[in-house]
Amino acid sequence: MKRRSLAGIGAGAGAALFTLSACGEDSGGDGNGGGGDGYVIGFSQVGAESAWRTANSKSVQDAAAADDRITELKFDDGQQDQEKQIAAVRSFINQAVDAIVIAPVVETGWTDVLTEASDAGIPVVLADRGVEAADEDLYVTRLGSDFEAEGRSAGEWAATTFATTPDFKILELTGTTGSAPANDRKAGFFAVLDEKGVAYTLVDSQTGNFTAEEGKATMETFITTHGLDGIQLLYAHNDEMGLGAIQAIEESGKAPGTDIQIIIVDGSKAGFQAGVDGKVNYIVECNPAFGEQLMDVVVDVIEGGSPEKFTPVEEGVFGPDQFEAELPNRQF
Ligand code: AHR
C-alpha cells in the first residue's frame, strides 16, 4: 500500500478535515495481498440479504478490481450483524489500510470503532447507509441513497392514488430495525401523507429485515391478525419483502396488486417482473451501482480531498405504464 501522512482529523460540524497526502511509497507488501503501488481499502459490507445487496457488492468489487489506483479491496460480509462489522473494521485498522468503507447495518453503536479509526489516522467513508448524526464528525463522507427522498416518493404516489379513498388503510413492512433506510423510508412516506392532510390509518407496521423469508412471515402474521379486507395498501421497504408478501397474499386467496395495492423499493428484475405481472403497483428505485463513484470518492479522501458530507446517487420512480419498457434495463 501507499504510505500517507495524517495531518489532522476534523471535528468541525459537517467539515471533512482529513488531510492526507499519499507519498507514493511502496510498502513492499503488507502480507495481505497489498504489496502493489496503489491503495488498500477495507470494505465492511452489510451482508447478502437482497438482490440489491449482491449487486452493490459486485459493483464495488468490480470497480476496485478495474481501478489502477487500488491495489486491494479487503471485503468483509457482515451477515447483517453489527458485531461482525465492528470486528471487521478493527481488523482493517490493525492491518493499517489506507481507508475504510462501511455500509453500516444500523445507525447507532458506531462511536467507539469510528473513534478508533480516527485515532489510527484512517479515514472512513460510508457507503449506502448512514449512522446517527452524533457520529457525523467521525467519518469523512457518505455516498448512497437519499432514503428519506425515496420514502417521500412512495408517499407522493400513495397520497395521489388514495386521495379520494376516505381513511385509507396501510400495512407497512419495514426494513432492518434501526437501519437508516428503514428509519428514513418510513419518515419520508408518512411526512408526505401528513403534510398533504391525507386521512389514513396505519393498521400495522413490522419489520421483515429486508429479506423475502421474513417479509413473507410478517405478511402472514398481518393476514392472520387483521385479514386483508378493507386494506388498500402494502408499503414494503424493499423488493424482497414485497415479493415474500406477495406469496403470502396469494396463498391467502387474495390478488396482490388488485385486492391490495403494493409499493416496493429497489427496482430489481424480480420486482419489475412482479409489476409487469400486475402484482406490484409502484416501484421506487434504490440504485446499488455506485462502485466506480465510490472508488473516486475514496481515492479523493485518501489524497486529501474534501467531498461534500453526503453525495446522493441518482434514482427514479416507476408506475405501471413504465414497468414493461423498463424491465430489460434492470441490472440486478
Ligand atoms: O440499504 C439499502 C437497502 O438494503 C436496500 O433497499 C435493500 O434491498 C438492502 O437490503
GROMACS .gro file of N, CA and C in nm, residues 2 20-22 38-41 64 67-71 98-99 101 123 125 141 292-307:
model
  108
    2LYS      N    1   0.025   0.235  -0.034
    2LYS     CA    2   0.098   0.361  -0.026
    2LYS      C    3   0.098   0.410   0.117
   20LEU      N    4  -0.471   1.423   0.415
   20LEU     CA    5  -0.381   1.312   0.394
   20LEU      C    6  -0.301   1.337   0.269
   21SER      N    7  -0.176   1.296   0.267
   21SER     CA    8  -0.101   1.303   0.143
   21SER      C    9  -0.042   1.168   0.111
   22ALA      N   10  -0.076   1.117  -0.007
   22ALA     CA   11  -0.020   0.990  -0.050
   22ALA      C   12   0.118   1.016  -0.108
   38GLY      N   13  -0.060   0.078  -0.524
   38GLY     CA   14  -0.183   0.155  -0.502
   38GLY      C   15  -0.233   0.145  -0.361
   39TYR      N   16  -0.356   0.187  -0.343
   39TYR     CA   17  -0.415   0.192  -0.209
   39TYR      C   18  -0.480   0.059  -0.171
   40VAL      N   19  -0.482   0.035  -0.041
   40VAL     CA   20  -0.551  -0.082   0.014
   40VAL      C   21  -0.672  -0.030   0.093
   41ILE      N   22  -0.788  -0.082   0.057
   41ILE     CA   23  -0.913  -0.035   0.118
   41ILE      C   24  -0.982  -0.152   0.187
   64ALA      N   25  -1.326  -0.175  -0.788
   64ALA     CA   26  -1.194  -0.177  -0.724
   64ALA      C   27  -1.095  -0.257  -0.809
   67ASP      N   28  -0.967  -0.066  -1.109
   67ASP     CA   29  -0.910   0.067  -1.082
   67ASP      C   30  -0.760   0.055  -1.051
   68ASP      N   31  -0.677   0.112  -1.136
   68ASP     CA   32  -0.530   0.104  -1.119
   68ASP      C   33  -0.483   0.169  -0.990
   69ARG      N   34  -0.563   0.257  -0.936
   69ARG     CA   35  -0.522   0.327  -0.812
   69ARG      C   36  -0.538   0.239  -0.689
   70ILE      N   37  -0.613   0.127  -0.703
   70ILE     CA   38  -0.642   0.039  -0.590
   70ILE      C   39  -0.561  -0.090  -0.604
   71THR      N   40  -0.480  -0.120  -0.506
   71THR     CA   41  -0.407  -0.247  -0.504
   71THR      C   42  -0.497  -0.360  -0.456
   98ASP      N   43  -0.543   0.193   0.392
   98ASP     CA   44  -0.540   0.336   0.359
   98ASP      C   45  -0.673   0.405   0.385
   99ALA      N   46  -0.781   0.332   0.372
   99ALA     CA   47  -0.915   0.387   0.401
   99ALA      C   48  -1.009   0.272   0.432
  101VAL      N   49  -1.417   0.161   0.421
  101VAL     CA   50  -1.554   0.187   0.375
  101VAL      C   51  -1.647   0.100   0.459
  123PRO      N   52  -0.903   0.728   0.733
  123PRO     CA   53  -1.032   0.790   0.701
  123PRO      C   54  -1.140   0.686   0.673
  125VAL      N   55  -1.515   0.621   0.498
  125VAL     CA   56  -1.620   0.663   0.405
  125VAL      C   57  -1.739   0.570   0.425
  141THR      N   58  -1.731   1.120   0.465
  141THR     CA   59  -1.840   1.147   0.372
  141THR      C   60  -1.923   1.022   0.354
  292GLU      N   61  -1.793   0.259  -0.905
  292GLU     CA   62  -1.691   0.346  -0.964
  292GLU      C   63  -1.688   0.481  -0.894
  293GLN      N   64  -1.808   0.535  -0.868
  293GLN     CA   65  -1.817   0.664  -0.797
  293GLN      C   66  -1.754   0.653  -0.659
  294LEU      N   67  -1.773   0.537  -0.594
  294LEU     CA   68  -1.718   0.516  -0.460
  294LEU      C   69  -1.565   0.516  -0.464
  295MET      N   70  -1.508   0.449  -0.566
  295MET     CA   71  -1.361   0.446  -0.575
  295MET      C   72  -1.307   0.588  -0.590
  296ASP      N   73  -1.375   0.670  -0.672
  296ASP     CA   74  -1.330   0.810  -0.689
  296ASP      C   75  -1.337   0.885  -0.556
  297VAL      N   76  -1.444   0.864  -0.482
  297VAL     CA   77  -1.459   0.933  -0.353
  297VAL      C   78  -1.350   0.888  -0.256
  298VAL      N   79  -1.326   0.757  -0.248
  298VAL     CA   80  -1.230   0.704  -0.151
  298VAL      C   81  -1.089   0.753  -0.185
  299VAL      N   82  -1.053   0.747  -0.312
  299VAL     CA   83  -0.919   0.793  -0.350
  299VAL      C   84  -0.905   0.943  -0.322
  300ASP      N   85  -1.009   1.018  -0.354
  300ASP     CA   86  -1.009   1.162  -0.326
  300ASP      C   87  -0.985   1.187  -0.177
  301VAL      N   88  -1.055   1.112  -0.093
  301VAL     CA   89  -1.042   1.129   0.052
  301VAL      C   90  -0.900   1.093   0.098
  302ILE      N   91  -0.848   0.982   0.047
  302ILE     CA   92  -0.712   0.941   0.087
  302ILE      C   93  -0.611   1.049   0.047
  303GLU      N   94  -0.636   1.112  -0.067
  303GLU     CA   95  -0.540   1.210  -0.118
  303GLU      C   96  -0.568   1.352  -0.069
  304GLY      N   97  -0.656   1.363   0.031
  304GLY     CA   98  -0.672   1.493   0.098
  304GLY      C   99  -0.789   1.575   0.050
  305GLY      N  100  -0.873   1.521  -0.037
  305GLY     CA  101  -0.989   1.595  -0.085
  305GLY      C  102  -1.092   1.616   0.025
  306SER      N  103  -1.182   1.710   0.002
  306SER     CA  104  -1.289   1.739   0.099
  306SER      C  105  -1.425   1.731   0.029
  307PRO      N  106  -1.471   1.608   0.003
  307PRO     CA  107  -1.601   1.595  -0.064
  307PRO      C  108  -1.714   1.644   0.025
   0.00000   0.00000   0.00000
